Amino acid sequence: MTGSGQVGSPEFKETVDATGLSCPLPILRAKKALATLSAGDVLRVITTDRGAVRDFQAFCKQTGNALLAQIDETDRVTHYLERRLK
């Protein structure tokens, strides 16, 4: 399912709703979802755990997936990750 979020957000292929979950669960769900995507596809992850901002930055640095954007809203943060090239 292709979607487009708010204005200025990247186009994405799939969404992981990790609202209400504490780390490391958002990272684990994102990792599982990324494994199903093709290289270059974008995954949107919605979190409410404020620690997820740093966690996703570190995750992308370690795995080679691109962190395209992190949009911080009042009650959630939306992360956009691009699946690395193989």
mmCIF file with all atom_site columns, C-alpha atoms in Angstrom:
data_model
loop_
_atom_site.group_PDB
_atom_site.id
_atom_site.type_symbol
_atom_site.label_atom_id
_atom_site.label_alt_id
_atom_site.label_comp_id
_atom_site.label_asym_id
_atom_site.label_entity_id
_atom_site.label_seq_id
_atom_site.pdbx_PDB_ins_code
_atom_site.Cartn_x
_atom_site.Cartn_y
_atom_site.Cartn_z
_atom_site.occupancy
_atom_site.B_iso_or_equiv
_atom_site.pdbx_formal_charge
_atom_site.auth_seq_id
_atom_site.auth_comp_id
_atom_site.auth_asym_id
_atom_site.auth_atom_id
_atom_site.pdbx_PDB_model_num
ATOM 1  C CA . MET A 1 1  ? 0.000  0.000  0.000  1.00 0.00 ? 1  MET A CA 1
ATOM 2  C CA . THR A 1 2  ? 1.512  3.303  -1.048 1.00 0.00 ? 2  THR A CA 1
ATOM 3  C CA . GLY A 1 3  ? 0.688  6.281  1.067  1.00 0.00 ? 3  GLY A CA 1
ATOM 4  C CA . SER A 1 4  ? 1.520  9.876  1.451  1.00 0.00 ? 4  SER A CA 1
ATOM 5  C CA . GLY A 1 5  ? 1.523  11.490 4.819  1.00 0.00 ? 5  GLY A CA 1
ATOM 6  C CA . GLN A 1 6  ? 1.440  15.170 5.561  1.00 0.00 ? 6  GLN A CA 1
ATOM 7  C CA . VAL A 1 7  ? 2.874  17.800 3.263  1.00 0.00 ? 7  VAL A CA 1
ATOM 8  C CA . GLY A 1 8  ? 6.645  17.460 3.053  1.00 0.00 ? 8  GLY A CA 1
ATOM 9  C CA . SER A 1 9  ? 6.786  13.857 4.209  1.00 0.00 ? 9  SER A CA 1
ATOM 10 C CA . PRO A 1 10 ? 8.413  11.253 1.934  1.00 0.00 ? 10 PRO A CA 1
ATOM 11 C CA . GLU A 1 11 ? 6.314  8.795  -0.065 1.00 0.00 ? 11 GLU A CA 1
ATOM 12 C CA . PHE A 1 12 ? 6.268  5.440  1.718  1.00 0.00 ? 12 PHE A CA 1
ATOM 13 C CA . LYS A 1 13 ? 5.519  1.839  0.850  1.00 0.00 ? 13 LYS A CA 1
ATOM 14 C CA . GLU A 1 14 ? 4.506  0.474  4.269  1.00 0.00 ? 14 GLU A CA 1
ATOM 15 C CA . THR A 1 15 ? 3.676  1.701  7.779  1.00 0.00 ? 15 THR A CA 1
ATOM 16 C CA . VAL A 1 16 ? 4.543  0.263  11.175 1.00 0.00 ? 16 VAL A CA 1
ATOM 17 C CA . ASP A 1 17 ? 2.330  1.655  13.932 1.00 0.00 ? 17 ASP A CA 1
ATOM 18 C CA . ALA A 1 18 ? 4.407  1.368  17.092 1.00 0.00 ? 18 ALA A CA 1
ATOM 19 C CA . THR A 1 19 ? 2.385  3.822  19.151 1.00 0.00 ? 19 THR A CA 1
ATOM 20 C CA . GLY A 1 20 ? 2.301  2.902  22.816 1.00 0.00 ? 20 GLY A CA 1
ATOM 21 C CA . LEU A 1 21 ? 5.329  0.627  22.519 1.00 0.00 ? 21 LEU A CA 1
ATOM 22 C CA . SER A 1 22 ? 8.604  1.214  24.333 1.00 0.00 ? 22 SER A CA 1
ATOM 23 C CA . CYS A 1 23 ? 11.994 0.550  22.815 1.00 0.00 ? 23 CYS A CA 1
ATOM 24 C CA . PRO A 1 24 ? 13.294 -1.820 21.648 1.00 0.00 ? 24 PRO A CA 1
ATOM 25 C CA . LEU A 1 25 ? 9.912  -2.924 20.233 1.00 0.00 ? 25 LEU A CA 1
ATOM 26 C CA . PRO A 1 26 ? 9.581  -0.124 17.620 1.00 0.00 ? 26 PRO A CA 1
ATOM 27 C CA . ILE A 1 27 ? 13.072 -0.944 16.311 1.00 0.00 ? 27 ILE A CA 1
ATOM 28 C CA . LEU A 1 28 ? 12.337 -4.676 16.199 1.00 0.00 ? 28 LEU A CA 1
ATOM 29 C CA . ARG A 1 29 ? 9.074  -4.140 14.309 1.00 0.00 ? 29 ARG A CA 1
ATOM 30 C CA . ALA A 1 30 ? 10.793 -1.779 11.881 1.00 0.00 ? 30 ALA A CA 1
ATOM 31 C CA . LYS A 1 31 ? 13.601 -4.270 11.291 1.00 0.00 ? 31 LYS A CA 1
ATOM 32 C CA . LYS A 1 32 ? 11.074 -7.010 10.517 1.00 0.00 ? 32 LYS A CA 1
ATOM 33 C CA . ALA A 1 33 ? 9.128  -4.757 8.126  1.00 0.00 ? 33 ALA A CA 1
ATOM 34 C CA . LEU A 1 34 ? 12.285 -3.548 6.348  1.00 0.00 ? 34 LEU A CA 1
ATOM 35 C CA . ALA A 1 35 ? 13.204 -7.171 5.640  1.00 0.00 ? 35 ALA A CA 1
ATOM 36 C CA . THR A 1 36 ? 10.032 -7.507 3.542  1.00 0.00 ? 36 THR A CA 1
ATOM 37 C CA . LEU A 1 37 ? 10.700 -4.395 1.448  1.00 0.00 ? 37 LEU A CA 1
ATOM 38 C CA . SER A 1 38 ? 12.765 -4.015 -1.693 1.00 0.00 ? 38 SER A CA 1
ATOM 39 C CA . ALA A 1 39 ? 15.892 -1.871 -1.817 1.00 0.00 ? 39 ALA A CA 1
ATOM 40 C CA . GLY A 1 40 ? 14.925 1.791  -2.063 1.00 0.00 ? 40 GLY A CA 1
ATOM 41 C CA . ASP A 1 41 ? 11.435 1.331  -0.581 1.00 0.00 ? 41 ASP A CA 1
ATOM 42 C CA . VAL A 1 42 ? 10.483 3.654  2.275  1.00 0.00 ? 42 VAL A CA 1
ATOM 43 C CA . LEU A 1 43 ? 9.047  2.517  5.597  1.00 0.00 ? 43 LEU A CA 1
ATOM 44 C CA . ARG A 1 44 ? 7.061  4.886  7.813  1.00 0.00 ? 44 ARG A CA 1
ATOM 45 C CA . VAL A 1 45 ? 7.220  4.150  11.555 1.00 0.00 ? 45 VAL A CA 1
ATOM 46 C CA . ILE A 1 46 ? 4.969  5.960  14.019 1.00 0.00 ? 46 ILE A CA 1
ATOM 47 C CA . THR A 1 47 ? 6.157  6.032  17.645 1.00 0.00 ? 47 THR A CA 1
ATOM 48 C CA . THR A 1 48 ? 5.185  7.657  20.922 1.00 0.00 ? 48 THR A CA 1
ATOM 49 C CA . ASP A 1 49 ? 8.349  6.688  22.841 1.00 0.00 ? 49 ASP A CA 1
ATOM 50 C CA . ARG A 1 50 ? 10.563 9.803  22.846 1.00 0.00 ? 50 ARG A CA 1
ATOM 51 C CA . GLY A 1 51 ? 13.659 7.608  23.102 1.00 0.00 ? 51 GLY A CA 1
ATOM 52 C CA . ALA A 1 52 ? 12.886 6.242  19.645 1.00 0.00 ? 52 ALA A CA 1
ATOM 53 C CA . VAL A 1 53 ? 14.330 9.375  18.003 1.00 0.00 ? 53 VAL A CA 1
ATOM 54 C CA . ARG A 1 54 ? 17.886 8.501  19.060 1.00 0.00 ? 54 ARG A CA 1
ATOM 55 C CA . ASP A 1 55 ? 17.246 4.776  18.693 1.00 0.00 ? 55 ASP A CA 1
ATOM 56 C CA . PHE A 1 56 ? 16.256 5.099  15.024 1.00 0.00 ? 56 PHE A CA 1
ATOM 57 C CA . GLN A 1 57 ? 19.235 7.358  14.316 1.00 0.00 ? 57 GLN A CA 1
ATOM 58 C CA . ALA A 1 58 ? 21.581 4.726  15.773 1.00 0.00 ? 58 ALA A CA 1
ATOM 59 C CA . PHE A 1 59 ? 19.734 1.855  14.078 1.00 0.00 ? 59 PHE A CA 1
ATOM 60 C CA . CYS A 1 60 ? 20.052 3.441  10.640 1.00 0.00 ? 60 CYS A CA 1
ATOM 61 C CA . LYS A 1 61 ? 23.716 4.271  11.175 1.00 0.00 ? 61 LYS A CA 1
ATOM 62 C CA . GLN A 1 62 ? 24.456 0.670  12.195 1.00 0.00 ? 62 GLN A CA 1
ATOM 63 C CA . THR A 1 63 ? 22.407 -1.042 9.485  1.00 0.00 ? 63 THR A CA 1
ATOM 64 C CA . GLY A 1 64 ? 23.075 1.227  6.510  1.00 0.00 ? 64 GLY A CA 1
ATOM 65 C CA . ASN A 1 65 ? 19.406 2.056  5.995  1.00 0.00 ? 65 ASN A CA 1
ATOM 66 C CA . ALA A 1 66 ? 18.796 5.749  5.279  1.00 0.00 ? 66 ALA A CA 1
ATOM 67 C CA . LEU A 1 67 ? 16.884 7.853  7.803  1.00 0.00 ? 67 LEU A CA 1
ATOM 68 C CA . LEU A 1 68 ? 15.077 10.258 5.476  1.00 0.00 ? 68 LEU A CA 1
ATOM 69 C CA . ALA A 1 69 ? 13.125 12.228 8.073  1.00 0.00 ? 69 ALA A CA 1
ATOM 70 C CA . GLN A 1 70 ? 11.915 12.304 11.642 1.00 0.00 ? 70 GLN A CA 1
ATOM 71 C CA . ILE A 1 71 ? 8.818  14.452 12.072 1.00 0.00 ? 71 ILE A CA 1
ATOM 72 C CA . ASP A 1 72 ? 8.224  15.376 15.709 1.00 0.00 ? 72 ASP A CA 1
ATOM 73 C CA . GLU A 1 73 ? 4.609  16.142 16.503 1.00 0.00 ? 73 GLU A CA 1
ATOM 74 C CA . THR A 1 74 ? 3.033  16.828 19.874 1.00 0.00 ? 74 THR A CA 1
ATOM 75 C CA . ASP A 1 75 ? 2.011  13.266 20.668 1.00 0.00 ? 75 ASP A CA 1
ATOM 76 C CA . ARG A 1 76 ? 4.127  11.197 18.289 1.00 0.00 ? 76 ARG A CA 1
ATOM 77 C CA . VAL A 1 77 ? 7.203  11.035 16.095 1.00 0.00 ? 77 VAL A CA 1
ATOM 78 C CA . THR A 1 78 ? 7.042  9.713  12.548 1.00 0.00 ? 78 THR A CA 1
ATOM 79 C CA . HIS A 1 79 ? 10.244 8.200  11.160 1.00 0.00 ? 79 HIS A CA 1
ATOM 80 C CA . TYR A 1 80 ? 10.913 7.519  7.466  1.00 0.00 ? 80 TYR A CA 1
ATOM 81 C CA . LEU A 1 81 ? 13.508 4.846  6.693  1.00 0.00 ? 81 LEU A CA 1
ATOM 82 C CA . GLU A 1 82 ? 14.696 3.880  3.250  1.00 0.00 ? 82 GLU A CA 1
ATOM 83 C CA . ARG A 1 83 ? 15.687 0.237  2.766  1.00 0.00 ? 83 ARG A CA 1
ATOM 84 C CA . ARG A 1 84 ? 19.355 -0.001 1.964  1.00 0.00 ? 84 ARG A CA 1
ATOM 85 C CA . LEU A 1 85 ? 20.614 -1.231 -1.365 1.00 0.00 ? 85 LEU A CA 1
ATOM 86 C CA . LYS A 1 86 ? 21.739 -4.832 -1.206 1.00 0.00 ? 86 LYS A CA 1
#
